Amino acid sequence: MKQLLFIAGLAILLAACQSNNSTGDFIPGTYVNQSQSEFSVANDTLIITKAANTDYIYLIIRKTGYRRIGEGKLYPIKQQIKRLTGNWDPVKQVMQLMQNETTLIFQPDQNKLFIGSNAYWKL
C-alpha cells in the first residue's frame, strides 16, 4: 500500500513538473500594459529574463511612462525604471517579486501576465 501511494505521488509530481515547463518556457519575454484614468495615462513594460545558472530566478526590468492630466491639459511625460527579481514557484505556478512580494500569474493560453487585476500582454 505504501509503495502504491509513493508511486501515485511520484506520478502526480512528474505530471506537475511537465505542465510547469510550458509555463516556465512562456515566462521570458516582453509584456506591456496601458491604463488611463481621468487623472493620468500610463504605459508599463516588463522585460523578463531568466537569471544565469538558475531555473527559478528571473530578472525583471519595469519601465513605466506616465502623463498626469489636470486642468484640461496633458502634462509632460515622466519615466521610471525599476530592476526587480522574481522567484518562480513551479508547484504554485506563480512568481513572487523578492522586493515587495507582489505575485505575478502567467496565462500562456491567453498570452498574458496578471499582476492583481492588471493584465499585461506578451509581445
Tab-separated table of N, CA, C and O in Angstrom:
chain	number	residue	atom	x	y	z
A	1	MET	N	0.824	-1.189	0.000
A	1	MET	CA	0.000	0.000	0.000
A	1	MET	C	0.874	1.261	0.000
A	1	MET	O	0.587	2.212	-0.714
A	2	LYS	N	1.942	1.258	0.828
A	2	LYS	CA	2.843	2.414	0.876
A	2	LYS	C	3.523	2.622	-0.469
A	2	LYS	O	3.701	3.761	-0.899
A	3	GLN	N	3.883	1.515	-1.131
A	3	GLN	CA	4.525	1.631	-2.441
A	3	GLN	C	3.564	2.222	-3.460
A	3	GLN	O	3.957	3.040	-4.288
A	4	LEU	N	2.309	1.837	-3.400
A	4	LEU	CA	1.311	2.363	-4.317
A	4	LEU	C	1.118	3.864	-4.101
A	4	LEU	O	1.057	4.631	-5.064
A	5	LEU	N	1.066	4.307	-2.856
A	5	LEU	CA	0.944	5.736	-2.550
A	5	LEU	C	2.182	6.500	-3.022
A	5	LEU	O	2.069	7.601	-3.562
A	6	PHE	N	3.348	5.915	-2.823
A	6	PHE	CA	4.585	6.549	-3.263
A	6	PHE	C	4.595	6.708	-4.783
A	6	PHE	O	4.919	7.775	-5.305
A	7	ILE	N	4.207	5.665	-5.497
A	7	ILE	CA	4.186	5.705	-6.964
A	7	ILE	C	3.152	6.730	-7.440
A	7	ILE	O	3.415	7.501	-8.366
A	8	ALA	N	1.980	6.763	-6.817
A	8	ALA	CA	0.951	7.737	-7.197
A	8	ALA	C	1.456	9.166	-6.955
A	8	ALA	O	1.264	10.048	-7.800
A	9	GLY	N	2.095	9.391	-5.821
A	9	GLY	CA	2.648	10.719	-5.517
A	9	GLY	C	3.724	11.111	-6.505
A	9	GLY	O	3.777	12.259	-6.973
A	10	LEU	N	4.577	10.178	-6.859
A	10	LEU	CA	5.631	10.430	-7.835
A	10	LEU	C	5.041	10.761	-9.208
A	10	LEU	O	5.512	11.676	-9.887
A	11	ALA	N	3.988	10.047	-9.593
A	11	ALA	CA	3.336	10.312	-10.883
A	11	ALA	C	2.718	11.701	-10.903
A	11	ALA	O	2.822	12.429	-11.893
A	12	ILE	N	2.089	12.109	-9.805
A	12	ILE	CA	1.494	13.444	-9.727
A	12	ILE	C	2.579	14.506	-9.802
A	12	ILE	O	2.438	15.501	-10.524
A	13	LEU	N	3.668	14.315	-9.085
A	13	LEU	CA	4.778	15.265	-9.112
A	13	LEU	C	5.371	15.369	-10.512
A	13	LEU	O	5.639	16.469	-11.002
A	14	LEU	N	5.555	14.256	-11.173
A	14	LEU	CA	6.106	14.251	-12.527
A	14	LEU	C	5.171	14.976	-13.503
A	14	LEU	O	5.615	15.780	-14.319
A	15	ALA	N	3.872	14.734	-13.397
A	15	ALA	CA	2.905	15.411	-14.266
A	15	ALA	C	2.920	16.912	-14.010
A	15	ALA	O	2.857	17.713	-14.941
A	16	ALA	N	3.024	17.305	-12.751
A	16	ALA	CA	3.072	18.737	-12.415
A	16	ALA	C	4.317	19.383	-12.996
A	16	ALA	O	4.258	20.491	-13.528
A	17	CYS	N	5.434	18.697	-12.920
A	17	CYS	CA	6.682	19.257	-13.461
A	17	CYS	C	6.602	19.407	-14.972
A	17	CYS	O	7.085	20.376	-15.529
A	18	GLN	N	5.975	18.462	-15.650
A	18	GLN	CA	5.862	18.553	-17.099
A	18	GLN	C	4.966	19.704	-17.512
A	18	GLN	O	5.262	20.429	-18.438
A	19	SER	N	3.851	19.928	-16.813
A	19	SER	CA	2.973	21.038	-17.174
A	19	SER	C	3.622	22.367	-16.798
A	19	SER	O	3.372	23.380	-17.434
A	20	ASN	N	4.464	22.375	-15.781
A	20	ASN	CA	5.146	23.603	-15.366
A	20	ASN	C	6.138	24.067	-16.407
A	20	ASN	O	6.404	25.251	-16.520
A	21	ASN	N	6.719	23.131	-17.146
A	21	ASN	CA	7.705	23.509	-18.148
A	21	ASN	C	7.107	24.427	-19.194
A	21	ASN	O	7.747	25.363	-19.636
A	22	SER	N	5.865	24.183	-19.605
A	22	SER	CA	5.271	25.033	-20.631
A	22	SER	C	5.099	26.453	-20.112
A	22	SER	O	5.377	27.407	-20.825
A	23	THR	N	4.655	26.620	-18.875
A	23	THR	CA	4.535	27.961	-18.300
A	23	THR	C	5.916	28.545	-18.077
A	23	THR	O	6.154	29.715	-18.374
A	24	GLY	N	6.841	27.743	-17.583
A	24	GLY	CA	8.210	28.214	-17.375
A	24	GLY	C	8.862	28.665	-18.674
A	24	GLY	O	9.585	29.658	-18.699
A	25	ASP	N	8.584	27.958	-19.752
A	25	ASP	CA	9.121	28.337	-21.059
A	25	ASP	C	8.465	29.619	-21.582
A	25	ASP	O	9.066	30.362	-22.344
A	26	PHE	N	7.224	29.870	-21.180
A	26	PHE	CA	6.482	31.051	-21.623
A	26	PHE	C	6.980	32.339	-20.952
A	26	PHE	O	6.922	33.416	-21.541
A	27	ILE	N	7.494	32.233	-19.739
A	27	ILE	CA	7.795	33.411	-18.911
A	27	ILE	C	8.728	34.427	-19.568
A	27	ILE	O	8.385	35.606	-19.625
A	28	PRO	N	9.917	34.063	-20.046
A	28	PRO	CA	10.813	35.099	-20.585
A	28	PRO	C	10.171	35.846	-21.754
A	28	PRO	O	9.524	35.245	-22.612
A	29	GLY	N	10.328	37.171	-21.746
A	29	GLY	CA	9.780	37.964	-22.837
A	29	GLY	C	9.446	39.376	-22.393
A	29	GLY	O	9.792	39.809	-21.299
A	30	THR	N	8.754	40.096	-23.267
A	30	THR	CA	8.359	41.477	-23.018
A	30	THR	C	6.843	41.542	-22.919
A	30	THR	O	6.128	41.011	-23.775
A	31	TYR	N	6.361	42.200	-21.878
A	31	TYR	CA	4.933	42.326	-21.603
A	31	TYR	C	4.580	43.812	-21.503
A	31	TYR	O	5.357	44.599	-20.955
A	32	VAL	N	3.404	44.191	-22.009
A	32	VAL	CA	3.003	45.600	-21.990
A	32	VAL	C	1.598	45.758	-21.415
A	32	VAL	O	0.755	44.864	-21.501
A	33	ASN	N	1.383	46.941	-20.818
A	33	ASN	CA	0.085	47.305	-20.258
A	33	ASN	C	-0.101	48.792	-20.456
A	33	ASN	O	0.856	49.566	-20.314
A	34	GLN	N	-1.325	49.187	-20.787
A	34	GLN	CA	-1.634	50.612	-20.886
A	34	GLN	C	-2.881	50.862	-20.059
A	34	GLN	O	-3.848	50.089	-20.122
A	35	SER	N	-2.855	51.933	-19.269
A	35	SER	CA	-4.022	52.264	-18.461
A	35	SER	C	-4.257	53.769	-18.507
A	35	SER	O	-3.351	54.553	-18.780
A	36	GLN	N	-5.506	54.138	-18.237
A	36	GLN	CA	-5.867	55.549	-18.285
A	36	GLN	C	-6.970	55.804	-17.272
A	36	GLN	O	-7.856	54.970	-17.069
A	37	SER	N	-6.902	56.948	-16.638
A	37	SER	CA	-7.963	57.409	-15.750
A	37	SER	C	-8.190	58.881	-16.049
A	37	SER	O	-7.549	59.451	-16.934
A	38	GLU	N	-9.053	59.511	-15.307
A	38	GLU	CA	-9.280	60.938	-15.538
A	38	GLU	C	-8.078	61.771	-15.087
A	38	GLU	O	-7.959	62.932	-15.453
A	39	PHE	N	-7.151	61.162	-14.323
A	39	PHE	CA	-6.016	61.889	-13.784
A	39	PHE	C	-4.684	61.605	-14.472
A	39	PHE	O	-3.728	62.350	-14.322
A	40	SER	N	-4.583	60.475	-15.214
A	40	SER	CA	-3.303	60.141	-15.843
A	40	SER	C	-3.464	59.102	-16.948
A	40	SER	O	-4.481	58.424	-17.042
A	41	VAL	N	-2.413	59.004	-17.762
A	41	VAL	CA	-2.269	57.974	-18.786
A	41	VAL	C	-0.923	57.310	-18.522
A	41	VAL	O	0.075	58.001	-18.323
A	42	ALA	N	-0.895	55.964	-18.510
A	42	ALA	CA	0.356	55.267	-18.188
A	42	ALA	C	0.594	54.108	-19.155
A	42	ALA	O	-0.338	53.433	-19.580
A	43	ASN	N	1.857	53.898	-19.480
A	43	ASN	CA	2.313	52.746	-20.255
A	43	ASN	C	3.349	52.014	-19.419
A	43	ASN	O	4.264	52.639	-18.882
A	44	ASP	N	3.192	50.720	-19.314
A	44	ASP	CA	4.081	49.910	-18.490
A	44	ASP	C	4.656	48.791	-19.346
A	44	ASP	O	3.917	48.125	-20.072
A	45	THR	N	5.959	48.564	-19.261
A	45	THR	CA	6.626	47.481	-19.983
A	45	THR	C	7.439	46.662	-18.988
A	45	THR	O	8.198	47.221	-18.194
A	46	LEU	N	7.272	45.350	-19.035
A	46	LEU	CA	8.071	44.431	-18.222
A	46	LEU	C	8.923	43.591	-19.157
A	46	LEU	O	8.396	42.971	-20.086
A	47	ILE	N	10.224	43.586	-18.917
A	47	ILE	CA	11.140	42.739	-19.689
A	47	ILE	C	11.662	41.688	-18.715
A	47	ILE	O	12.355	42.020	-17.751
A	48	ILE	N	11.303	40.430	-18.967
A	48	ILE	CA	11.633	39.346	-18.042
A	48	ILE	C	12.626	38.397	-18.707
A	48	ILE	O	12.380	37.886	-19.801
A	49	THR	N	13.753	38.164	-18.026
A	49	THR	CA	14.771	37.224	-18.498
A	49	THR	C	15.144	36.279	-17.356
A	49	THR	O	15.067	36.646	-16.184
A	50	LYS	N	15.546	35.080	-17.726
A	50	LYS	CA	15.972	34.106	-16.724
A	50	LYS	C	17.374	34.462	-16.251
A	50	LYS	O	18.246	34.785	-17.060
A	51	ALA	N	17.585	34.426	-14.946
A	51	ALA	CA	18.914	34.684	-14.387
A	51	ALA	C	19.843	33.524	-14.764
A	51	ALA	O	19.402	32.389	-14.924
A	52	ALA	N	21.113	33.829	-14.897
A	52	ALA	CA	22.102	32.818	-15.283
A	52	ALA	C	22.218	31.727	-14.220
A	52	ALA	O	22.155	32.003	-13.026
A	53	ASN	N	22.367	30.503	-14.676
A	53	ASN	CA	22.630	29.340	-13.832
A	53	ASN	C	21.534	29.026	-12.820
A	53	ASN	O	21.801	28.465	-11.766
A	54	THR	N	20.282	29.410	-13.089
A	54	THR	CA	19.176	29.058	-12.203
A	54	THR	C	17.973	28.656	-13.039
A	54	THR	O	17.851	29.030	-14.202
A	55	ASP	N	17.077	27.910	-12.432
A	55	ASP	CA	15.843	27.542	-13.117
A	55	ASP	C	14.657	28.369	-12.643
A	55	ASP	O	13.636	28.405	-13.304
A	56	TYR	N	14.779	29.025	-11.490
A	56	TYR	CA	13.611	29.650	-10.886
A	56	TYR	C	13.754	31.138	-10.593
A	56	TYR	O	12.817	31.762	-10.123
A	57	ILE	N	14.905	31.735	-10.854
A	57	ILE	CA	15.114	33.151	-10.578
A	57	ILE	C	15.085	33.921	-11.901
A	57	ILE	O	15.761	33.544	-12.853
A	58	TYR	N	14.323	35.012	-11.925
A	58	TYR	CA	14.181	35.823	-13.129
A	58	TYR	C	14.517	37.277	-12.825
A	58	TYR	O	14.232	37.767	-11.726
A	59	LEU	N	15.113	37.935	-13.788
A	59	LEU	CA	15.415	39.359	-13.692
A	59	LEU	C	14.337	40.113	-14.455
A	59	LEU	O	13.988	39.741	-15.568
A	60	ILE	N	13.821	41.168	-13.846
A	60	ILE	CA	12.709	41.916	-14.427
A	60	ILE	C	13.080	43.394	-14.471
A	60	ILE	O	13.485	43.968	-13.462
A	61	ILE	N	12.950	43.982	-15.640
A	61	ILE	CA	13.111	45.432	-15.786
A	61	ILE	C	11.722	45.989	-16.054
A	61	ILE	O	11.054	45.570	-16.994
A	62	ARG	N	11.305	46.897	-15.188
A	62	ARG	CA	9.985	47.520	-15.341
A	62	ARG	C	10.169	48.969	-15.756
A	62	ARG	O	10.759	49.767	-15.033
A	63	LYS	N	9.675	49.294	-16.955
A	63	LYS	CA	9.760	50.660	-17.478
A	63	LYS	C	8.352	51.244	-17.498
A	63	LYS	O	7.457	50.694	-18.146
A	64	THR	N	8.179	52.347	-16.796
A	64	THR	CA	6.867	52.987	-16.710
A	64	THR	C	6.978	54.420	-17.194
A	64	THR	O	7.867	55.161	-16.764
A	65	GLY	N	6.084	54.794	-18.077
A	65	GLY	CA	5.964	56.176	-18.530
A	65	GLY	C	4.548	56.641	-18.248
A	65	GLY	O	3.591	55.915	-18.506
A	66	TYR	N	4.414	57.818	-17.669
A	66	TYR	CA	3.071	58.298	-17.364
A	66	TYR	C	2.984	59.810	-17.555
A	66	TYR	O	3.972	60.527	-17.477
A	67	ARG	N	1.769	60.245	-17.849
A	67	ARG	CA	1.485	61.673	-18.030
A	67	ARG	C	0.291	62.027	-17.156
A	67	ARG	O	-0.752	61.388	-17.247
A	68	ARG	N	0.471	63.021	-16.344
A	68	ARG	CA	-0.603	63.499	-15.491
A	68	ARG	C	-1.565	64.332	-16.324
A	68	ARG	O	-1.159	65.044	-17.242
A	69	ILE	N	-2.848	64.227	-16.003
A	69	ILE	CA	-3.872	65.024	-16.652
A	69	ILE	C	-4.467	65.953	-15.593
A	69	ILE	O	-4.871	65.498	-14.515
A	70	GLY	N	-4.504	67.232	-15.879
A	70	GLY	CA	-5.083	68.176	-14.924
A	70	GLY	C	-5.376	69.501	-15.577
A	70	GLY	O	-4.689	69.909	-16.517
A	71	GLU	N	-6.400	70.149	-15.088
A	71	GLU	CA	-6.784	71.467	-15.585
A	71	GLU	C	-6.984	71.457	-17.103
A	71	GLU	O	-6.628	72.407	-17.801
A	72	GLY	N	-7.503	70.352	-17.609
A	72	GLY	CA	-7.793	70.253	-19.033
A	72	GLY	C	-6.586	70.064	-19.931
A	72	GLY	O	-6.696	70.205	-21.146
A	73	LYS	N	-5.422	69.767	-19.358
A	73	LYS	CA	-4.255	69.567	-20.217
A	73	LYS	C	-3.457	68.338	-19.793
A	73	LYS	O	-3.554	67.866	-18.671
A	74	LEU	N	-2.652	67.853	-20.725
A	74	LEU	CA	-1.791	66.697	-20.526
A	74	LEU	C	-0.384	67.197	-20.204
A	74	LEU	O	0.206	67.935	-20.977
A	75	TYR	N	0.133	66.813	-19.049
A	75	TYR	CA	1.455	67.271	-18.617
A	75	TYR	C	2.564	66.435	-19.263
A	75	TYR	O	2.309	65.349	-19.786
A	76	PRO	N	3.815	66.915	-19.213
A	76	PRO	CA	4.927	66.172	-19.826
A	76	PRO	C	5.086	64.767	-19.233
A	76	PRO	O	4.750	64.525	-18.066
A	77	ILE	N	5.627	63.900	-20.059
A	77	ILE	CA	5.821	62.513	-19.645
A	77	ILE	C	6.902	62.409	-18.570
A	77	ILE	O	7.909	63.123	-18.603
A	78	LYS	N	6.664	61.519	-17.616
A	78	LYS	CA	7.659	61.181	-16.598
A	78	LYS	C	7.924	59.692	-16.743
A	78	LYS	O	7.014	58.917	-17.033
A	79	GLN	N	9.188	59.313	-16.550
A	79	GLN	CA	9.553	57.914	-16.736
A	79	GLN	C	10.259	57.372	-15.510
A	79	GLN	O	10.968	58.107	-14.812
A	80	GLN	N	10.062	56.089	-15.286
A	80	GLN	CA	10.674	55.369	-14.173
A	80	GLN	C	11.200	54.033	-14.686
A	80	GLN	O	10.547	53.398	-15.511
A	81	ILE	N	12.342	53.623	-14.169
A	81	ILE	CA	12.862	52.290	-14.476
A	81	ILE	C	13.201	51.622	-13.152
A	81	ILE	O	13.896	52.197	-12.321
A	82	LYS	N	12.681	50.401	-12.973
A	82	LYS	CA	12.962	49.620	-11.758
A	82	LYS	C	13.542	48.283	-12.169
A	82	LYS	O	13.127	47.686	-13.162
A	83	ARG	N	14.484	47.802	-11.395
A	83	ARG	CA	15.056	46.484	-11.595
A	83	ARG	C	14.590	45.604	-10.445
A	83	ARG	O	14.794	45.936	-9.279
A	84	LEU	N	13.958	44.493	-10.805
A	84	LEU	CA	13.359	43.609	-9.816
A	84	LEU	C	13.845	42.183	-10.028
A	84	LEU	O	14.380	41.854	-11.084
A	85	THR	N	13.610	41.343	-9.038
A	85	THR	CA	13.953	39.932	-9.122
A	85	THR	C	12.724	39.118	-8.763
A	85	THR	O	12.050	39.410	-7.773
A	86	GLY	N	12.429	38.110	-9.576
A	86	GLY	CA	11.280	37.255	-9.325
A	86	GLY	C	11.693	35.828	-9.058
A	86	GLY	O	12.668	35.337	-9.631
A	87	ASN	N	10.972	35.168	-8.165
A	87	ASN	CA	11.223	33.770	-7.827
A	87	ASN	C	10.027	32.942	-8.310
A	87	ASN	O	8.926	33.089	-7.786
A	88	TRP	N	10.247	32.098	-9.329
A	88	TRP	CA	9.194	31.265	-9.907
A	88	TRP	C	8.975	30.042	-9.037
A	88	TRP	O	9.912	29.320	-8.707
A	89	ASP	N	7.725	29.793	-8.658
A	89	ASP	CA	7.356	28.594	-7.905
A	89	ASP	C	6.622	27.656	-8.858
A	89	ASP	O	5.449	27.888	-9.182
A	90	PRO	N	7.295	26.594	-9.334
A	90	PRO	CA	6.675	25.711	-10.321
A	90	PRO	C	5.509	24.902	-9.768
A	90	PRO	O	4.654	24.464	-10.526
A	91	VAL	N	5.438	24.731	-8.470
A	91	VAL	CA	4.329	23.983	-7.879
A	91	VAL	C	3.078	24.857	-7.806
A	91	VAL	O	2.003	24.461	-8.225
A	92	LYS	N	3.234	26.081	-7.307
A	92	LYS	CA	2.098	27.003	-7.185
A	92	LYS	C	1.787	27.721	-8.493
A	92	LYS	O	0.740	28.340	-8.632
A	93	GLN	N	2.720	27.664	-9.450
A	93	GLN	CA	2.561	28.319	-10.750
A	93	GLN	C	2.425	29.835	-10.627
A	93	GLN	O	1.625	30.461	-11.329
A	94	VAL	N	3.203	30.435	-9.728
A	94	VAL	CA	3.213	31.889	-9.563
A	94	VAL	C	4.648	32.361	-9.393
A	94	VAL	O	5.532	31.588	-9.030
A	95	MET	N	4.869	33.643	-9.654
A	95	MET	CA	6.163	34.262	-9.421
A	95	MET	C	5.982	35.329	-8.350
A	95	MET	O	5.040	36.112	-8.408
A	96	GLN	N	6.869	35.336	-7.368
A	96	GLN	CA	6.863	36.347	-6.313
A	96	GLN	C	8.018	37.296	-6.554
A	96	GLN	O	9.155	36.854	-6.759
A	97	LEU	N	7.731	38.604	-6.538
A	97	LEU	CA	8.807	39.577	-6.606
A	97	LEU	C	9.470	39.639	-5.238
A	97	LEU	O	8.793	39.766	-4.220
A	98	MET	N	10.778	39.528	-5.214
A	98	MET	CA	11.508	39.484	-3.948
A	98	MET	C	11.495	40.826	-3.223
A	98	MET	O	11.575	40.874	-2.012
A	99	GLN	N	11.375	41.924	-3.957
A	99	GLN	CA	11.438	43.247	-3.352
A	99	GLN	C	10.174	43.616	-2.579
A	99	GLN	O	10.240	44.317	-1.585
A	100	ASN	N	9.010	43.171	-3.067
A	100	ASN	CA	7.769	43.608	-2.424
A	100	ASN	C	6.699	42.518	-2.326
A	100	ASN	O	5.553	42.814	-2.022
A	101	GLU	N	7.054	41.279	-2.613
A	101	GLU	CA	6.166	40.122	-2.509
A	101	GLU	C	4.932	40.199	-3.406
A	101	GLU	O	3.940	39.522	-3.171
A	102	THR	N	4.985	41.011	-4.455
A	102	THR	CA	3.904	41.048	-5.435
A	102	THR	C	3.875	39.720	-6.180
A	102	THR	O	4.915	39.150	-6.497
A	103	THR	N	2.675	39.231	-6.480
A	103	THR	CA	2.511	37.961	-7.171
A	103	THR	C	2.208	38.193	-8.644
A	103	THR	O	1.338	38.991	-8.983
A	104	LEU	N	2.938	37.489	-9.513
A	104	LEU	CA	2.709	37.526	-10.954
A	104	LEU	C	2.137	36.176	-11.360
A	104	LEU	O	2.677	35.134	-10.976
A	105	ILE	N	1.049	36.192	-12.124
A	105	ILE	CA	0.416	34.962	-12.594
A	105	ILE	C	0.449	34.955	-14.120
A	105	ILE	O	-0.036	35.888	-14.752
A	106	PHE	N	1.041	33.921	-14.688
A	106	PHE	CA	1.192	33.809	-16.133
A	106	PHE	C	0.072	32.947	-16.705
A	106	PHE	O	-0.273	31.914	-16.140
A	107	GLN	N	-0.488	33.384	-17.833
A	107	GLN	CA	-1.546	32.659	-18.539
A	107	GLN	C	-1.093	32.440	-19.986
A	107	GLN	O	-1.469	33.203	-20.875
A	108	PRO	N	-0.279	31.416	-20.235
A	108	PRO	CA	0.233	31.187	-21.597
A	108	PRO	C	-0.866	31.011	-22.634
A	108	PRO	O	-0.724	31.466	-23.765
A	109	ASP	N	-1.974	30.376	-22.264
A	109	ASP	CA	-3.058	30.150	-23.226
A	109	ASP	C	-3.719	31.455	-23.663
A	109	ASP	O	-4.291	31.531	-24.742
A	110	GLN	N	-3.621	32.511	-22.838
A	110	GLN	CA	-4.174	33.823	-23.185
A	110	GLN	C	-3.086	34.804	-23.627
A	110	GLN	O	-3.379	35.950	-23.941
A	111	ASN	N	-1.821	34.357	-23.582
A	111	ASN	CA	-0.670	35.210	-23.918
A	111	ASN	C	-0.604	36.430	-22.992
A	111	ASN	O	-0.303	37.541	-23.426
A	112	LYS	N	-0.888	36.200	-21.694
A	112	LYS	CA	-0.967	37.291	-20.729
A	112	LYS	C	-0.235	36.976	-19.434
A	112	LYS	O	0.024	35.825	-19.105
A	113	LEU	N	0.025	38.044	-18.711
A	113	LEU	CA	0.567	38.015	-17.356
A	113	LEU	C	-0.347	38.905	-16.535
A	113	LEU	O	-0.749	39.986	-16.990
A	114	PHE	N	-0.707	38.468	-15.335
A	114	PHE	CA	-1.548	39.269	-14.452
A	114	PHE	C	-0.788	39.651	-13.196
A	114	PHE	O	-0.139	38.815	-12.573
A	115	ILE	N	-0.879	40.928	-12.843
A	115	ILE	CA	-0.402	41.424	-11.558
A	115	ILE	C	-1.647	42.009	-10.903
A	115	ILE	O	-2.114	43.084	-11.289
A	116	GLY	N	-2.209	41.273	-9.964
A	116	GLY	CA	-3.511	41.647	-9.425
A	116	GLY	C	-4.535	41.559	-10.540
A	116	GLY	O	-4.595	40.579	-11.269
A	117	SER	N	-5.312	42.625	-10.732
A	117	SER	CA	-6.304	42.634	-11.810
A	117	SER	C	-5.765	43.273	-13.089
A	117	SER	O	-6.469	43.360	-14.086
A	118	ASN	N	-4.502	43.701	-13.071
A	118	ASN	CA	-3.904	44.335	-14.250
A	118	ASN	C	-3.332	43.275	-15.194
A	118	ASN	O	-2.490	42.479	-14.805
A	119	ALA	N	-3.783	43.310	-16.441
A	119	ALA	CA	-3.323	42.356	-17.449
A	119	ALA	C	-2.217	42.979	-18.287
A	119	ALA	O	-2.310	44.131	-18.696
A	120	TYR	N	-1.169	42.205	-18.535
A	120	TYR	CA	-0.059	42.591	-19.413
A	120	TYR	C	-0.067	41.596	-20.566
A	120	TYR	O	-0.179	40.392	-20.352
A	121	TRP	N	0.065	42.106	-21.784
A	121	TRP	CA	0.083	41.239	-22.958
A	121	TRP	C	1.522	40.988	-23.394
A	121	TRP	O	2.332	41.898	-23.445
A	122	LYS	N	1.799	39.745	-23.718
A	122	LYS	CA	3.140	39.389	-24.169
A	122	LYS	C	3.296	39.752	-25.636
A	122	LYS	O	2.427	39.457	-26.460
A	123	LEU	N	4.391	40.429	-25.966
A	123	LEU	CA	4.660	40.788	-27.357
A	123	LEU	C	5.280	39.625	-28.101
A	123	LEU	O	5.909	38.778	-27.564
